[in-house]
């Protein structure tokens, strides 16, 4: 996440996640890593193969076989230096490096083992630079391996020590949102990824757009983390509605705010009504004014189901911005992009952390 204009000049908002070559081509500031080539090969040969730099698509010859130790100590150790070399080249191309966004799932051997190793090495090489993790944890009903809990526990140590903020996701919660809110009977990984991408897009929008009450990603740690090791966030997103309902729904800021606090909107299987908040960040995007936000937050504060702890400073952090219609969005389901613009006139991303998360 660079914090300034970069090689090739141009729009700061665009250059946050893309660098411009001398030939005028925009290349994502991203490195894709896997210990086996199958998935990375899909990117190499897929529709967007011309978008990515070939050297930033890194794959090994064999996977970690759902084994944390293989991903961290043996197979992963052979490839980590190559990954860090590519990351260093990207970092050198930034005039003001803010930090890193790390995406991984901790149920498998590669995501947990190699993911932990990369976080540890990034801490050594880049010191105090912010590291935001978007981590997919195993869920009770949606599991691909019996050893997922072991990999997750082993990986959590690195997340505790080497990330500044970790946003928790799980496939079961996102599956349920797709079925219940988007009327998708059998959601695919494409549906899940598109919904998650909307959450991450809202989270990083403050880096790319101006707003009335803007918030920078580095402020999440300041406002949401009372103690360094307590930095695991639960995210929610609203409104999530199907294409058919989008034509008829007209939700107010208060309604969207209320729905963001519902357990059914959470991106991980967790009921916040059974715990207390330590901090909460509300990020509004679209046709929203501060007056409506203040009224919605005032209403939320009166609810008994939303309580804050009494042993640390608490409160709501709010951010507002509106994005241009010229920006292209990824729809959360297989629908026309126009439908998404209608459905997303007002939306909110709530980042919450709860007192009952003890690791």
Short mmCIF file of C-alpha atoms in Angstrom, two decimals:
data_model
loop_
_atom_site.label_atom_id
_atom_site.label_comp_id
_atom_site.label_asym_id
_atom_site.label_seq_id
_atom_site.Cartn_x
_atom_site.Cartn_y
_atom_site.Cartn_z
CA UNK A 1 0.00 0.00 0.00
CA UNK A 2 2.05 2.97 -1.20
CA UNK A 3 1.19 6.35 0.20
CA UNK A 4 2.19 8.60 -2.69
CA UNK A 5 2.45 8.90 -6.45
CA UNK A 6 4.70 6.32 -7.98
CA UNK A 7 6.59 5.53 -11.14
CA UNK A 8 4.57 6.67 -14.11
CA UNK A 9 2.67 9.39 -12.23
CA UNK A 10 -1.09 9.59 -12.65
CA UNK A 11 -3.92 9.38 -10.17
CA UNK A 12 -2.94 8.72 -6.54
CA UNK A 13 -6.14 6.75 -5.96
CA UNK A 14 -5.33 4.43 -8.84
CA UNK A 15 -1.64 4.13 -8.00
CA UNK A 16 -2.41 2.86 -4.52
CA UNK A 17 -2.77 -0.65 -5.88
CA UNK A 18 -1.33 -0.34 -9.40
CA UNK A 19 2.01 0.79 -10.77
CA UNK A 20 2.41 2.26 -14.25
CA UNK A 21 5.19 1.09 -16.54
CA UNK A 22 7.05 3.23 -19.04
CA UNK A 23 4.82 1.77 -21.76
CA UNK A 24 1.70 3.01 -19.96
CA UNK A 25 0.61 -0.43 -18.72
CA UNK A 26 -0.84 -0.64 -15.21
CA UNK A 27 0.32 -3.64 -13.18
CA UNK A 28 -1.19 -4.69 -9.82
CA UNK A 29 1.08 -4.40 -6.81
CA UNK A 30 0.37 -8.00 -5.87
CA UNK A 31 2.29 -11.24 -5.49
CA UNK A 32 0.42 -14.55 -5.87
CA UNK A 33 2.02 -17.52 -4.11
CA UNK A 34 1.16 -21.21 -3.91
CA UNK A 35 3.25 -24.30 -3.27
CA UNK A 36 1.63 -26.21 -6.13
CA UNK A 37 1.10 -24.84 -9.65
CA UNK A 38 -2.54 -25.73 -10.42
CA UNK A 39 -4.27 -22.62 -9.09
CA UNK A 40 -1.56 -20.15 -10.15
CA UNK A 41 -1.63 -21.69 -13.64
CA UNK A 42 -5.30 -20.71 -13.88
CA UNK A 43 -4.23 -17.09 -13.42
CA UNK A 44 -1.36 -17.48 -15.88
CA UNK A 45 -3.69 -18.78 -18.58
CA UNK A 46 -6.92 -17.04 -17.56
CA UNK A 47 -8.81 -14.04 -18.86
CA UNK A 48 -6.66 -11.53 -16.98
CA UNK A 49 -3.28 -13.10 -17.69
CA UNK A 50 -2.08 -9.93 -19.45
CA UNK A 51 -2.79 -7.87 -16.35
CA UNK A 52 -0.28 -9.52 -14.02
CA UNK A 53 3.50 -9.49 -14.18
CA UNK A 54 4.64 -13.10 -14.79
CA UNK A 55 7.35 -12.84 -12.12
CA UNK A 56 4.70 -11.97 -9.53
CA UNK A 57 2.95 -15.33 -10.04
CA UNK A 58 5.00 -17.74 -7.95
CA UNK A 59 4.32 -21.46 -7.59
CA UNK A 60 6.22 -24.51 -6.43
CA UNK A 61 6.07 -28.12 -7.58
CA UNK A 62 4.26 -29.84 -4.70
CA UNK A 63 1.74 -28.71 -2.11
CA UNK A 64 1.94 -28.84 1.67
CA UNK A 65 -0.52 -31.75 1.92
CA UNK A 66 -2.59 -29.92 4.58
CA UNK A 67 0.45 -29.96 6.85
CA UNK A 68 1.51 -26.76 8.63
CA UNK A 69 5.06 -28.03 9.14
CA UNK A 70 5.58 -28.67 5.42
CA UNK A 71 4.36 -25.18 4.56
CA UNK A 72 6.43 -23.50 7.26
CA UNK A 73 9.62 -25.52 7.67
CA UNK A 74 10.30 -27.59 4.54
CA UNK A 75 8.52 -26.93 1.22
CA UNK A 76 7.63 -23.34 2.10
CA UNK A 77 11.14 -22.52 3.26
CA UNK A 78 12.46 -23.30 -0.22
CA UNK A 79 10.26 -20.69 -1.89
CA UNK A 80 10.01 -17.91 0.70
CA UNK A 81 13.21 -16.11 -0.40
CA UNK A 82 11.91 -15.86 -3.97
CA UNK A 83 8.62 -14.43 -2.65
CA UNK A 84 10.43 -11.84 -0.54
CA UNK A 85 12.61 -10.84 -3.50
CA UNK A 86 9.49 -10.12 -5.58
CA UNK A 87 7.93 -8.23 -2.68
CA UNK A 88 11.11 -6.18 -2.28
CA UNK A 89 10.97 -5.15 -5.94
CA UNK A 90 7.37 -4.01 -5.52
CA UNK A 91 8.22 -2.14 -2.31
CA UNK A 92 11.16 -0.39 -4.01
CA UNK A 93 8.73 0.89 -6.63
CA UNK A 94 6.74 2.75 -3.95
CA UNK A 95 7.69 6.24 -2.83
CA UNK A 96 5.78 5.92 0.45
CA UNK A 97 5.11 2.32 1.49
CA UNK A 98 2.25 2.17 4.03
CA UNK A 99 2.11 -1.55 4.56
CA UNK A 100 0.86 -4.90 3.31
CA UNK A 101 -2.48 -6.61 2.80
CA UNK A 102 -2.11 -10.36 3.33
CA UNK A 103 -4.79 -12.78 2.11
CA UNK A 104 -4.72 -16.41 3.20
CA UNK A 105 -6.75 -19.27 4.61
CA UNK A 106 -5.33 -21.00 7.67
CA UNK A 107 -7.07 -24.36 7.28
CA UNK A 108 -4.59 -25.75 4.75
CA UNK A 109 -0.87 -26.32 4.93
CA UNK A 110 0.21 -23.58 2.52
CA UNK A 111 -2.02 -20.80 3.84
CA UNK A 112 -1.16 -21.57 7.46
CA UNK A 113 2.48 -22.64 7.18
CA UNK A 114 3.84 -20.51 4.35
CA UNK A 115 1.51 -17.66 5.35
CA UNK A 116 2.98 -17.63 8.86
CA UNK A 117 6.52 -17.80 7.52
CA UNK A 118 5.92 -14.86 5.18
CA UNK A 119 4.44 -12.75 7.99
CA UNK A 120 7.45 -13.47 10.18
CA UNK A 121 9.90 -12.54 7.43
CA UNK A 122 7.96 -9.37 6.54
CA UNK A 123 8.23 -8.29 10.18
CA UNK A 124 11.99 -8.76 10.03
CA UNK A 125 12.48 -7.01 6.68
CA UNK A 126 9.95 -4.18 7.01
CA UNK A 127 9.80 -3.56 10.75
CA UNK A 128 6.95 -1.27 11.73
CA UNK A 129 5.12 -1.25 8.38
CA UNK A 130 1.45 -2.09 8.86
CA UNK A 131 0.25 -5.60 8.04
CA UNK A 132 -3.48 -6.17 7.59
CA UNK A 133 -4.54 -9.79 7.32
CA UNK A 134 -7.73 -11.09 5.72
CA UNK A 135 -7.87 -14.59 7.10
CA UNK A 136 -10.31 -17.37 6.26
CA UNK A 137 -10.75 -19.61 9.31
CA UNK A 138 -12.31 -23.09 9.24
CA UNK A 139 -16.00 -23.37 10.06
CA UNK A 140 -17.86 -26.27 11.68
CA UNK A 141 -20.11 -27.26 8.77
CA UNK A 142 -17.85 -26.38 5.82
CA UNK A 143 -14.62 -28.34 6.16
CA UNK A 144 -12.28 -29.91 3.62
CA UNK A 145 -9.82 -31.58 6.00
CA UNK A 146 -9.86 -33.06 9.50
CA UNK A 147 -6.58 -31.30 10.38
CA UNK A 148 -7.89 -27.77 9.74
CA UNK A 149 -8.16 -26.96 13.48
CA UNK A 150 -4.51 -27.89 14.05
CA UNK A 151 -3.27 -25.76 11.16
CA UNK A 152 -5.40 -22.84 12.35
CA UNK A 153 -4.11 -22.94 15.92
CA UNK A 154 -0.49 -23.17 14.78
CA UNK A 155 -0.97 -20.27 12.37
CA UNK A 156 -2.76 -18.07 14.91
CA UNK A 157 0.50 -17.52 16.80
CA UNK A 158 1.97 -15.69 13.80
CA UNK A 159 -1.23 -13.69 13.35
CA UNK A 160 -0.99 -12.61 16.99
CA UNK A 161 2.62 -11.55 16.76
CA UNK A 162 3.07 -10.36 13.19
CA UNK A 163 -0.15 -8.65 12.05
CA UNK A 164 -1.51 -5.32 13.22
CA UNK A 165 -5.13 -6.07 12.31
CA UNK A 166 -6.63 -9.42 11.30
CA UNK A 167 -10.10 -9.50 9.75
CA UNK A 168 -11.71 -12.90 10.26
CA UNK A 169 -13.82 -14.58 7.59
CA UNK A 170 -15.29 -18.03 7.25
CA UNK A 171 -16.86 -19.79 4.30
CA UNK A 172 -19.92 -21.02 6.18
CA UNK A 173 -21.06 -17.51 7.09
CA UNK A 174 -20.50 -16.27 3.54
CA UNK A 175 -22.30 -19.31 2.09
CA UNK A 176 -25.28 -18.51 4.31
CA UNK A 177 -25.33 -14.87 3.19
CA UNK A 178 -25.32 -15.96 -0.46
CA UNK A 179 -28.18 -18.40 0.10
CA UNK A 180 -30.30 -16.20 2.34
CA UNK A 181 -29.74 -12.69 0.96
CA UNK A 182 -28.78 -13.30 -2.67
CA UNK A 183 -31.10 -16.25 -3.38
CA UNK A 184 -28.25 -18.41 -4.69
CA UNK A 185 -29.22 -22.01 -4.05
CA UNK A 186 -25.72 -23.48 -4.55
CA UNK A 187 -23.10 -20.72 -4.11
CA UNK A 188 -19.77 -21.22 -5.84
CA UNK A 189 -16.35 -19.99 -4.76
CA UNK A 190 -16.77 -17.25 -7.36
CA UNK A 191 -19.85 -15.97 -5.51
CA UNK A 192 -18.01 -16.12 -2.20
CA UNK A 193 -14.94 -14.33 -3.56
CA UNK A 194 -17.01 -11.55 -5.09
CA UNK A 195 -18.80 -10.91 -1.82
CA UNK A 196 -15.54 -10.87 0.12
CA UNK A 197 -14.04 -8.53 -2.48
CA UNK A 198 -16.83 -6.03 -1.78
CA UNK A 199 -15.96 -6.04 1.92
CA UNK A 200 -12.27 -5.52 1.19
CA UNK A 201 -13.09 -2.85 -1.39
CA UNK A 202 -15.05 -0.92 1.23
CA UNK A 203 -12.27 -1.35 3.75
CA UNK A 204 -9.64 0.08 1.39
CA UNK A 205 -11.86 2.76 -0.17
CA UNK A 206 -10.45 5.36 2.24
CA UNK A 207 -7.11 4.86 0.50
CA UNK A 208 -8.61 5.55 -2.91
CA UNK A 209 -11.39 8.11 -2.46
CA UNK A 210 -11.92 11.38 -0.59
CA UNK A 211 -14.66 11.59 1.99
CA UNK A 212 -16.33 13.85 4.56
CA UNK A 213 -15.10 11.88 7.57
CA UNK A 214 -12.30 9.88 6.07
CA UNK A 215 -10.35 7.18 7.86
CA UNK A 216 -6.98 5.76 6.87
CA UNK A 217 -6.18 2.06 7.11
CA UNK A 218 -3.43 2.80 9.64
CA UNK A 219 -6.09 4.31 11.92
CA UNK A 220 -7.79 0.93 12.34
CA UNK A 221 -5.04 -0.17 14.67
CA UNK A 222 -5.22 3.08 16.63
CA UNK A 223 -9.00 3.05 17.03
CA UNK A 224 -9.84 -0.65 17.18
CA UNK A 225 -6.94 -2.30 19.00
CA UNK A 226 -6.91 -1.63 22.77
CA UNK A 227 -3.95 -3.97 23.31
CA UNK A 228 -1.52 -5.15 20.60
CA UNK A 229 -2.40 -8.85 20.76
CA UNK A 230 -6.16 -8.23 20.77
CA UNK A 231 -6.53 -7.30 17.11
CA UNK A 232 -8.90 -9.89 15.62
CA UNK A 233 -11.83 -8.12 13.96
CA UNK A 234 -15.27 -9.33 12.97
CA UNK A 235 -16.63 -7.65 9.86
CA UNK A 236 -20.15 -7.20 8.56
CA UNK A 237 -21.53 -5.75 5.36
CA UNK A 238 -24.89 -4.29 4.40
CA UNK A 239 -27.03 -4.21 2.42
CA UNK A 240 -26.57 -7.50 0.61
CA UNK A 241 -29.62 -7.95 -1.64
CA UNK A 242 -30.36 -9.90 -4.78
CA UNK A 243 -30.79 -8.37 -8.22
CA UNK A 244 -34.57 -8.81 -8.10
CA UNK A 245 -34.94 -7.08 -4.73
CA UNK A 246 -32.58 -4.26 -5.71
CA UNK A 247 -35.20 -2.75 -8.02
CA UNK A 248 -37.71 -2.38 -5.18
CA UNK A 249 -35.68 -1.76 -2.03
CA UNK A 250 -35.01 1.75 -0.77
CA UNK A 251 -33.14 1.48 2.51
CA UNK A 252 -32.44 4.37 4.85
CA UNK A 253 -29.13 4.96 6.59
CA UNK A 254 -30.70 3.83 9.87
CA UNK A 255 -31.94 0.56 8.34
CA UNK A 256 -28.56 -0.20 6.78
CA UNK A 257 -26.80 0.57 10.06
CA UNK A 258 -29.13 -1.72 12.00
CA UNK A 259 -28.67 -4.57 9.53
CA UNK A 260 -24.88 -4.29 9.83
CA UNK A 261 -25.21 -5.24 13.50
CA UNK A 262 -27.38 -8.30 12.82
CA UNK A 263 -25.67 -11.69 13.27
CA UNK A 264 -26.87 -12.67 9.77
CA UNK A 265 -24.67 -9.91 8.27
CA UNK A 266 -21.47 -11.10 9.93
CA UNK A 267 -18.72 -12.46 7.68
CA UNK A 268 -17.84 -15.05 10.33
CA UNK A 269 -20.10 -17.38 12.31
CA UNK A 270 -20.31 -15.33 15.47
CA UNK A 271 -23.21 -13.81 17.40
CA UNK A 272 -22.05 -10.46 18.82
CA UNK A 273 -25.12 -10.28 21.08
CA UNK A 274 -23.42 -12.80 23.38
CA UNK A 275 -20.45 -10.52 24.03
CA UNK A 276 -19.42 -6.88 24.32
CA UNK A 277 -17.72 -4.54 21.91
CA UNK A 278 -14.31 -3.07 22.55
CA UNK A 279 -14.47 -0.78 19.53
CA UNK A 280 -16.45 -0.31 16.35
CA UNK A 281 -15.71 1.35 13.03
CA UNK A 282 -18.54 2.23 10.64
CA UNK A 283 -17.63 3.02 7.04
CA UNK A 284 -20.39 4.44 4.85
CA UNK A 285 -20.17 4.71 1.09
CA UNK A 286 -22.59 6.41 -1.27
CA UNK A 287 -25.21 9.11 -0.82
CA UNK A 288 -24.81 9.52 2.94
CA UNK A 289 -24.62 12.71 5.03
CA UNK A 290 -23.09 13.05 8.53
CA UNK A 291 -26.45 14.07 10.02
CA UNK A 292 -28.04 10.72 9.11
CA UNK A 293 -25.00 8.83 10.38
CA UNK A 294 -25.08 10.62 13.74
CA UNK A 295 -28.78 9.83 14.12
CA UNK A 296 -28.25 6.16 13.23
CA UNK A 297 -25.34 5.79 15.66
CA UNK A 298 -27.34 7.50 18.41
CA UNK A 299 -30.11 4.93 17.90
CA UNK A 300 -27.62 2.05 17.97
CA UNK A 301 -26.24 3.26 21.31
CA UNK A 302 -29.66 2.89 22.92
CA UNK A 303 -29.93 -0.83 22.12
CA UNK A 304 -29.30 -3.26 24.94
CA UNK A 305 -27.97 -5.89 22.55
CA UNK A 306 -25.03 -3.64 21.63
CA UNK A 307 -22.90 -3.12 24.71
CA UNK A 308 -19.32 -1.98 25.18
CA UNK A 309 -16.76 -3.14 27.74
CA UNK A 310 -15.95 -0.86 30.68
CA UNK A 311 -12.22 -1.60 30.98
CA UNK A 312 -10.89 0.33 27.98
CA UNK A 313 -11.79 3.45 25.96
CA UNK A 314 -14.70 2.62 23.63
CA UNK A 315 -16.76 4.28 20.94
CA UNK A 316 -17.68 4.46 17.27
CA UNK A 317 -15.30 5.53 14.53
CA UNK A 318 -17.15 6.67 11.41
CA UNK A 319 -16.01 7.31 7.85
CA UNK A 320 -17.98 8.64 4.89
CA UNK A 321 -17.09 8.84 1.24
CA UNK A 322 -18.75 8.64 -2.13
CA UNK A 323 -17.20 6.94 -5.15
CA UNK A 324 -17.56 8.11 -8.73
CA UNK A 325 -19.90 6.19 -11.03
CA UNK A 326 -16.94 5.84 -13.37
CA UNK A 327 -15.36 3.35 -11.03
CA UNK A 328 -16.02 -0.24 -12.07
CA UNK A 329 -17.30 -2.54 -9.35
CA UNK A 330 -17.26 -6.30 -9.05
CA UNK A 331 -20.84 -7.41 -8.42
CA UNK A 332 -21.25 -9.65 -5.37
CA UNK A 333 -23.31 -12.11 -7.40
CA UNK A 334 -23.70 -12.90 -11.07
CA UNK A 335 -25.75 -9.81 -11.88
CA UNK A 336 -25.45 -6.76 -14.11
CA UNK A 337 -23.07 -4.09 -12.85
CA UNK A 338 -25.89 -1.54 -13.05
CA UNK A 339 -27.80 -3.49 -10.43
CA UNK A 340 -24.90 -3.23 -8.06
CA UNK A 341 -24.78 0.53 -8.37
CA UNK A 342 -28.45 0.71 -7.45
CA UNK A 343 -28.05 -1.71 -4.59
CA UNK A 344 -25.00 0.10 -3.30
CA UNK A 345 -26.25 3.69 -3.12
CA UNK A 346 -25.80 3.37 0.64
CA UNK A 347 -23.67 0.69 2.18
CA UNK A 348 -21.76 0.17 5.31
CA UNK A 349 -18.89 -1.94 6.48
CA UNK A 350 -18.71 -2.48 10.22
CA UNK A 351 -15.45 -3.68 11.73
CA UNK A 352 -15.98 -4.97 15.21
CA UNK A 353 -13.91 -6.66 17.86
CA UNK A 354 -15.42 -8.50 20.79
CA UNK A 355 -14.33 -9.08 24.33
CA UNK A 356 -15.01 -12.81 24.29
CA UNK A 357 -12.30 -13.51 21.69
CA UNK A 358 -9.59 -15.04 23.87
CA UNK A 359 -6.78 -16.95 22.16
#
